Amino acid sequence: MNAPVLSQSRCADCPIRHRAVCARCDADELEQLDAIKYYRSYEAGQPVIWSGDQMSFVGSVVTGIASLTQTMEDGRTQMVGLLLPSDFVGRPGREGAAYDVVATTDLVMCCFRKKPFEDLMERTPHIAHRLLEMTLNELDAAREWMLVLGRKTAREKIASLLAIIARRNAALTPGDDTDTAEFDLPLTREAMADYLGLTLETVSRQMSALKRDGVIQLAGKRHVTVPDMTRLLDEAGTDSED
């Protein structure tokens, strides 16, 4: 069943405005985007698109988290990525979806009708350039994630994932203190284990160890406070300037 369409709001008030595909658009270009956009909400666990399905839209995650999953011929599945606020869904010029996209949490997306968006890209270099920049950033992130999965220890993997979520959360509120971080973990520990290639027991053990060592503070299972981002990045084996 299709998710309900949300009421429209002004682009200037959008919480991801400075990071999304429209980040460099001027007022006239935003008006053109506004004419082809609509909002759609999904409940946690609801599919956004299945691999191979024809996509009638592209868009950006406004709030919430979605997972990218690939299914092998024998039915096994692997989570291959996360879509966080401001991340772009869909590929202009490509008819079908490459991955299953499923809402991990309650999700709101700003969607654009695909063909009008493709036409607008040809007339609006700001959009095309920004999308290219986001695609290259995504490629860099994928290469970095190969290192996380292939070479880092279980503790470093957990710390890396926490650091990524903390940094992306902080990026949505420019000017905030970057020495500390506080956020709700968008993944269950089972999902973290799947994404990181670890067992559930290992994830739970390493989360408890990071808490015991004062690297993070936990309220319940999901609310995370990072008192010192530099220390978390050190635990992740990540350059603080990266």
Tab-separated table of N, CA, C and O in Angstrom, residues 124-213:
chain	number	residue	atom	x	y	z
A	124	THR	N	19.375	23.223	-15.344
A	124	THR	CA	19.808	23.817	-14.078
A	124	THR	C	21.144	23.213	-13.651
A	124	THR	O	21.174	22.180	-12.956
A	125	PRO	N	22.259	23.820	-14.045
A	125	PRO	CA	23.573	23.268	-13.677
A	125	PRO	C	23.766	23.122	-12.172
A	125	PRO	O	24.480	22.206	-11.726
A	126	HIS	N	23.157	24.002	-11.364
A	126	HIS	CA	23.322	23.902	-9.912
A	126	HIS	C	22.878	22.541	-9.398
A	126	HIS	O	23.511	21.959	-8.506
A	127	ILE	N	21.775	22.020	-9.933
A	127	ILE	CA	21.272	20.729	-9.490
A	127	ILE	C	22.177	19.604	-9.981
A	127	ILE	O	22.547	18.704	-9.222
A	128	ALA	N	22.560	19.653	-11.258
A	128	ALA	CA	23.425	18.608	-11.820
A	128	ALA	C	24.772	18.566	-11.107
A	128	ALA	O	25.279	17.484	-10.774
A	129	HIS	N	25.360	19.726	-10.836
A	129	HIS	CA	26.663	19.766	-10.172
A	129	HIS	C	26.571	19.252	-8.738
A	129	HIS	O	27.456	18.533	-8.270
A	130	ARG	N	25.499	19.629	-8.047
A	130	ARG	CA	25.341	19.177	-6.670
A	130	ARG	C	25.124	17.668	-6.612
A	130	ARG	O	25.680	16.979	-5.745
A	131	LEU	N	24.349	17.132	-7.546
A	131	LEU	CA	24.124	15.697	-7.569
A	131	LEU	C	25.417	14.951	-7.874
A	131	LEU	O	25.691	13.896	-7.287
A	132	LEU	N	26.241	15.488	-8.773
A	132	LEU	CA	27.543	14.875	-9.051
A	132	LEU	C	28.410	14.894	-7.798
A	132	LEU	O	29.060	13.893	-7.465
A	133	GLU	N	28.426	16.010	-7.091
A	133	GLU	CA	29.216	16.114	-5.870
A	133	GLU	C	28.758	15.095	-4.833
A	133	GLU	O	29.578	14.415	-4.190
A	134	MET	N	27.443	14.943	-4.671
A	134	MET	CA	26.907	13.982	-3.710
A	134	MET	C	27.248	12.551	-4.121
A	134	MET	O	27.562	11.711	-3.268
A	135	THR	N	27.220	12.277	-5.425
A	135	THR	CA	27.557	10.941	-5.907
A	135	THR	C	29.016	10.610	-5.637
A	135	THR	O	29.353	9.493	-5.225
A	136	LEU	N	29.915	11.573	-5.856
A	136	LEU	CA	31.329	11.346	-5.578
A	136	LEU	C	31.569	11.168	-4.081
A	136	LEU	O	32.398	10.344	-3.664
A	137	ASN	N	30.858	11.926	-3.250
A	137	ASN	CA	30.968	11.751	-1.805
A	137	ASN	C	30.497	10.362	-1.393
A	137	ASN	O	31.080	9.724	-0.510
A	138	GLU	N	29.433	9.894	-2.040
A	138	GLU	CA	28.920	8.561	-1.756
A	138	GLU	C	29.940	7.496	-2.145
A	138	GLU	O	30.122	6.496	-1.434
A	139	LEU	N	30.631	7.709	-3.249
A	139	LEU	CA	31.674	6.779	-3.677
A	139	LEU	C	32.815	6.751	-2.667
A	139	LEU	O	33.315	5.669	-2.302
A	140	ASP	N	33.237	7.928	-2.194
A	140	ASP	CA	34.291	7.986	-1.174
A	140	ASP	C	33.866	7.247	0.087
A	140	ASP	O	34.660	6.515	0.698
A	141	ALA	N	32.597	7.449	0.493
A	141	ALA	CA	32.093	6.795	1.696
A	141	ALA	C	32.057	5.281	1.527
A	141	ALA	O	32.377	4.530	2.456
A	142	ALA	N	31.699	4.817	0.330
A	142	ALA	CA	31.661	3.376	0.073
A	142	ALA	C	33.057	2.771	0.165
A	142	ALA	O	33.245	1.675	0.701
A	143	ARG	N	34.052	3.484	-0.357
A	143	ARG	CA	35.429	2.990	-0.279
A	143	ARG	C	35.915	2.955	1.162
A	143	ARG	O	36.599	2.010	1.580
A	144	GLU	N	35.552	3.982	1.926
A	144	GLU	CA	35.917	4.001	3.341
A	144	GLU	C	35.246	2.847	4.077
A	144	GLU	O	35.846	2.213	4.951
A	145	TRP	N	33.992	2.554	3.705
A	145	TRP	CA	33.278	1.482	4.388
A	145	TRP	C	33.885	0.120	4.079
A	145	TRP	O	33.849	-0.796	4.908
A	146	MET	N	34.476	-0.029	2.893
A	146	MET	CA	35.193	-1.270	2.583
A	146	MET	C	36.329	-1.488	3.562
A	146	MET	O	36.599	-2.621	3.989
A	147	LEU	N	37.005	-0.413	3.941
A	147	LEU	CA	38.077	-0.512	4.928
A	147	LEU	C	37.516	-0.908	6.288
A	147	LEU	O	38.084	-1.754	6.983
A	148	VAL	N	36.382	-0.296	6.658
A	148	VAL	CA	35.772	-0.617	7.946
A	148	VAL	C	35.456	-2.104	8.027
A	148	VAL	O	35.788	-2.776	9.005
A	149	LEU	N	34.817	-2.622	6.996
A	149	LEU	CA	34.385	-4.016	7.020
A	149	LEU	C	35.546	-4.990	6.869
A	149	LEU	O	35.522	-6.086	7.436
A	150	GLY	N	36.568	-4.601	6.094
A	150	GLY	CA	37.626	-5.541	5.774
A	150	GLY	C	38.787	-5.564	6.742
A	150	GLY	O	39.426	-6.610	6.909
A	151	ARG	N	39.080	-4.438	7.388
A	151	ARG	CA	40.318	-4.353	8.157
A	151	ARG	C	40.151	-3.973	9.624
A	151	ARG	O	41.050	-4.213	10.420
A	152	LYS	N	39.036	-3.387	9.976
A	152	LYS	CA	38.916	-2.895	11.346
A	152	LYS	C	38.431	-3.989	12.297
A	152	LYS	O	37.739	-4.932	11.900
A	153	THR	N	38.792	-3.837	13.562
A	153	THR	CA	38.339	-4.761	14.596
A	153	THR	C	36.866	-4.501	14.890
A	153	THR	O	36.285	-3.501	14.467
A	154	ALA	N	36.254	-5.410	15.648
A	154	ALA	CA	34.839	-5.260	15.998
A	154	ALA	C	34.607	-3.950	16.758
A	154	ALA	O	33.640	-3.232	16.489
A	155	ARG	N	35.492	-3.623	17.682
A	155	ARG	CA	35.344	-2.380	18.439
A	155	ARG	C	35.451	-1.169	17.519
A	155	ARG	O	34.683	-0.210	17.634
A	156	GLU	N	36.392	-1.201	16.587
A	156	GLU	CA	36.562	-0.099	15.642
A	156	GLU	C	35.357	0.022	14.711
A	156	GLU	O	34.952	1.129	14.342
A	157	LYS	N	34.769	-1.115	14.326
A	157	LYS	CA	33.581	-1.074	13.469
A	157	LYS	C	32.417	-0.385	14.179
A	157	LYS	O	31.737	0.471	13.600
A	158	ILE	N	32.180	-0.770	15.417
A	158	ILE	CA	31.089	-0.160	16.185
A	158	ILE	C	31.342	1.330	16.351
A	158	ILE	O	30.444	2.163	16.134
A	159	ALA	N	32.556	1.692	16.729
A	159	ALA	CA	32.898	3.101	16.923
A	159	ALA	C	32.769	3.877	15.619
A	159	ALA	O	32.318	5.034	15.609
A	160	SER	N	33.149	3.271	14.500
A	160	SER	CA	33.041	3.937	13.203
A	160	SER	C	31.589	4.236	12.858
A	160	SER	O	31.264	5.334	12.393
A	161	LEU	N	30.707	3.272	13.074
A	161	LEU	CA	29.293	3.482	12.770
A	161	LEU	C	28.704	4.565	13.661
A	161	LEU	O	27.975	5.451	13.186
A	162	LEU	N	29.039	4.545	14.938
A	162	LEU	CA	28.547	5.585	15.849
A	162	LEU	C	29.062	6.960	15.430
A	162	LEU	O	28.331	7.960	15.482
A	163	ALA	N	30.332	7.028	15.004
A	163	ALA	CA	30.916	8.300	14.588
A	163	ALA	C	30.230	8.838	13.331
A	163	ALA	O	29.987	10.044	13.206
A	164	ILE	N	29.921	7.942	12.386
A	164	ILE	CA	29.245	8.366	11.158
A	164	ILE	C	27.881	8.972	11.487
A	164	ILE	O	27.519	10.051	11.000
A	165	ILE	N	27.123	8.283	12.327
A	165	ILE	CA	25.786	8.773	12.677
A	165	ILE	C	25.883	10.080	13.450
A	165	ILE	O	25.114	11.026	13.207
A	166	ALA	N	26.846	10.175	14.377
A	166	ALA	CA	27.011	11.400	15.157
A	166	ALA	C	27.375	12.584	14.272
A	166	ALA	O	26.834	13.687	14.420
A	167	ARG	N	28.280	12.367	13.326
A	167	ARG	CA	28.716	13.459	12.443
A	167	ARG	C	27.592	13.912	11.517
A	167	ARG	O	27.390	15.101	11.285
A	168	ARG	N	26.837	12.938	10.966
A	168	ARG	CA	25.750	13.303	10.070
A	168	ARG	C	24.647	14.029	10.835
A	168	ARG	O	24.033	14.966	10.328
A	169	ASN	N	24.389	13.604	12.053
A	169	ASN	CA	23.388	14.271	12.870
A	169	ASN	C	23.819	15.708	13.172
A	169	ASN	O	23.021	16.648	13.096
A	170	ALA	N	25.107	15.893	13.479
A	170	ALA	CA	25.622	17.229	13.775
A	170	ALA	C	25.611	18.119	12.538
A	170	ALA	O	25.403	19.330	12.624
A	171	ALA	N	25.807	17.526	11.350
A	171	ALA	CA	25.853	18.304	10.112
A	171	ALA	C	24.513	18.944	9.779
A	171	ALA	O	24.455	19.919	9.028
A	172	LEU	N	23.434	18.398	10.339
A	172	LEU	CA	22.109	18.958	10.076
A	172	LEU	C	21.815	20.179	10.938
A	172	LEU	O	20.827	20.879	10.702
A	173	THR	N	22.671	20.429	11.924
A	173	THR	CA	22.498	21.609	12.779
A	173	THR	C	23.817	22.363	12.835
A	173	THR	O	24.553	22.283	13.816
A	174	PRO	N	24.173	23.091	11.762
A	174	PRO	CA	25.453	23.805	11.710
A	174	PRO	C	25.606	24.766	12.886
A	174	PRO	O	24.654	25.403	13.328
A	175	GLY	N	26.833	24.844	13.382
A	175	GLY	CA	27.113	25.751	14.486
A	175	GLY	C	27.071	25.088	15.843
A	175	GLY	O	27.496	25.662	16.841
A	176	ASP	N	26.547	23.840	15.909
A	176	ASP	CA	26.514	23.136	17.183
A	176	ASP	C	27.920	22.741	17.612
A	176	ASP	O	28.825	22.598	16.799
A	177	ASP	N	28.097	22.533	18.921
A	177	ASP	CA	29.376	22.096	19.480
A	177	ASP	C	29.724	20.718	18.915
A	177	ASP	O	28.958	19.765	19.046
A	178	THR	N	30.858	20.607	18.267
A	178	THR	CA	31.250	19.341	17.650
A	178	THR	C	32.097	18.475	18.575
A	178	THR	O	32.473	17.370	18.196
A	179	ASP	N	32.413	18.966	19.792
A	179	ASP	CA	33.219	18.173	20.719
A	179	ASP	C	32.395	17.090	21.398
A	179	ASP	O	32.948	16.109	21.904
A	180	THR	N	31.094	17.279	21.440
A	180	THR	CA	30.200	16.287	22.021
A	180	THR	C	29.108	15.973	21.002
A	180	THR	O	28.926	16.701	20.027
A	181	ALA	N	28.384	14.892	21.249
A	181	ALA	CA	27.289	14.526	20.349
A	181	ALA	C	26.243	13.766	21.141
A	181	ALA	O	26.544	13.092	22.130
A	182	GLU	N	25.009	13.885	20.687
A	182	GLU	CA	23.901	13.188	21.329
A	182	GLU	C	22.889	12.833	20.243
A	182	GLU	O	22.513	13.678	19.439
A	183	PHE	N	22.472	11.579	20.203
A	183	PHE	CA	21.555	11.157	19.152
A	183	PHE	C	20.878	9.853	19.560
A	183	PHE	O	21.329	9.144	20.463
A	184	ASP	N	19.777	9.560	18.884
A	184	ASP	CA	19.099	8.281	19.043
A	184	ASP	C	19.608	7.337	17.961
A	184	ASP	O	19.545	7.650	16.768
A	185	LEU	N	20.109	6.213	18.366
A	185	LEU	CA	20.643	5.233	17.427
A	185	LEU	C	19.505	4.723	16.554
A	185	LEU	O	18.515	4.185	17.064
A	186	PRO	N	19.597	4.877	15.227
A	186	PRO	CA	18.473	4.520	14.359
A	186	PRO	C	18.359	3.038	14.040
A	186	PRO	O	17.392	2.622	13.418
A	187	LEU	N	19.341	2.250	14.450
A	187	LEU	CA	19.361	0.822	14.129
A	187	LEU	C	19.239	-0.022	15.388
A	187	LEU	O	19.783	0.321	16.441
A	188	THR	N	18.534	-1.134	15.278
A	188	THR	CA	18.576	-2.115	16.350
A	188	THR	C	19.955	-2.768	16.358
A	188	THR	O	20.713	-2.666	15.394
A	189	ARG	N	20.255	-3.452	17.420
A	189	ARG	CA	21.553	-4.127	17.466
A	189	ARG	C	21.619	-5.272	16.463
A	189	ARG	O	22.700	-5.579	15.938
A	190	GLU	N	20.476	-5.870	16.178
A	190	GLU	CA	20.445	-6.901	15.132
A	190	GLU	C	20.806	-6.300	13.776
A	190	GLU	O	21.574	-6.890	13.005
A	191	ALA	N	20.248	-5.116	13.470
A	191	ALA	CA	20.551	-4.453	12.196
A	191	ALA	C	22.007	-4.011	12.146
A	191	ALA	O	22.656	-4.090	11.093
A	192	MET	N	22.536	-3.535	13.276
A	192	MET	CA	23.949	-3.166	13.328
A	192	MET	C	24.828	-4.375	13.029
A	192	MET	O	25.814	-4.271	12.287
A	193	ALA	N	24.476	-5.514	13.603
A	193	ALA	CA	25.253	-6.734	13.376
A	193	ALA	C	25.236	-7.108	11.900
A	193	ALA	O	26.277	-7.454	11.310
A	194	ASP	N	24.069	-7.010	11.273
A	194	ASP	CA	23.951	-7.335	9.850
A	194	ASP	C	24.794	-6.391	9.014
A	194	ASP	O	25.534	-6.818	8.117
A	195	TYR	N	24.712	-5.111	9.304
A	195	TYR	CA	25.416	-4.103	8.516
A	195	TYR	C	26.925	-4.215	8.660
A	195	TYR	O	27.677	-3.998	7.707
A	196	LEU	N	27.377	-4.573	9.866
A	196	LEU	CA	28.812	-4.595	10.152
A	196	LEU	C	29.446	-5.972	9.959
A	196	LEU	O	30.662	-6.113	10.101
A	197	GLY	N	28.633	-6.977	9.658
A	197	GLY	CA	29.189	-8.320	9.494
A	197	GLY	C	29.638	-8.931	10.803
A	197	GLY	O	30.635	-9.669	10.853
A	198	LEU	N	28.909	-8.619	11.886
A	198	LEU	CA	29.243	-9.130	13.212
A	198	LEU	C	28.069	-9.939	13.753
A	198	LEU	O	26.975	-9.919	13.189
A	199	THR	N	28.282	-10.645	14.854
A	199	THR	CA	27.179	-11.323	15.522
A	199	THR	C	26.498	-10.349	16.477
A	199	THR	O	27.092	-9.338	16.901
A	200	LEU	N	25.258	-10.661	16.812
A	200	LEU	CA	24.523	-9.831	17.764
A	200	LEU	C	25.259	-9.772	19.099
A	200	LEU	O	25.346	-8.711	19.740
A	201	GLU	N	25.808	-10.896	19.523
A	201	GLU	CA	26.510	-10.938	20.802
A	201	GLU	C	27.735	-10.020	20.786
A	201	GLU	O	28.029	-9.336	21.779
A	202	THR	N	28.456	-9.985	19.665
A	202	THR	CA	29.639	-9.133	19.563
A	202	THR	C	29.247	-7.660	19.622
A	202	THR	O	29.901	-6.859	20.297
A	203	VAL	N	28.168	-7.290	18.923
A	203	VAL	CA	27.713	-5.896	18.959
A	203	VAL	C	27.351	-5.495	20.377
A	203	VAL	O	27.775	-4.435	20.870
A	204	SER	N	26.587	-6.327	21.062
A	204	SER	CA	26.176	-6.003	22.435
A	204	SER	C	27.385	-5.904	23.354
A	204	SER	O	27.476	-4.993	24.190
A	205	ARG	N	28.332	-6.817	23.190
A	205	ARG	CA	29.523	-6.815	24.041
A	205	ARG	C	30.365	-5.564	23.805
A	205	ARG	O	30.827	-4.923	24.758
A	206	GLN	N	30.536	-5.162	22.543
A	206	GLN	CA	31.359	-3.990	22.243
A	206	GLN	C	30.660	-2.687	22.645
A	206	GLN	O	31.327	-1.745	23.089
A	207	MET	N	29.346	-2.621	22.492
A	207	MET	CA	28.615	-1.435	22.959
A	207	MET	C	28.770	-1.287	24.471
A	207	MET	O	29.001	-0.183	24.985
A	208	SER	N	28.662	-2.403	25.188
A	208	SER	CA	28.833	-2.369	26.645
A	208	SER	C	30.251	-1.964	27.021
A	208	SER	O	30.461	-1.211	27.983
A	209	ALA	N	31.242	-2.430	26.249
A	209	ALA	CA	32.637	-2.086	26.540
A	209	ALA	C	32.891	-0.605	26.301
A	209	ALA	O	33.585	0.057	27.096
A	210	LEU	N	32.332	-0.047	25.223
A	210	LEU	CA	32.502	1.383	24.960
A	210	LEU	C	31.832	2.211	26.053
A	210	LEU	O	32.348	3.267	26.454
A	211	LYS	N	30.701	1.741	26.540
A	211	LYS	CA	30.032	2.433	27.647
A	211	LYS	C	30.860	2.339	28.921
A	211	LYS	O	31.069	3.329	29.623
A	212	ARG	N	31.352	1.141	29.231
A	212	ARG	CA	32.148	0.934	30.442
A	212	ARG	C	33.404	1.795	30.443
A	212	ARG	O	33.816	2.333	31.483
A	213	ASP	N	34.014	1.969	29.265
A	213	ASP	CA	35.249	2.737	29.163
A	213	ASP	C	35.005	4.238	29.039
A	213	ASP	O	35.966	5.010	28.907
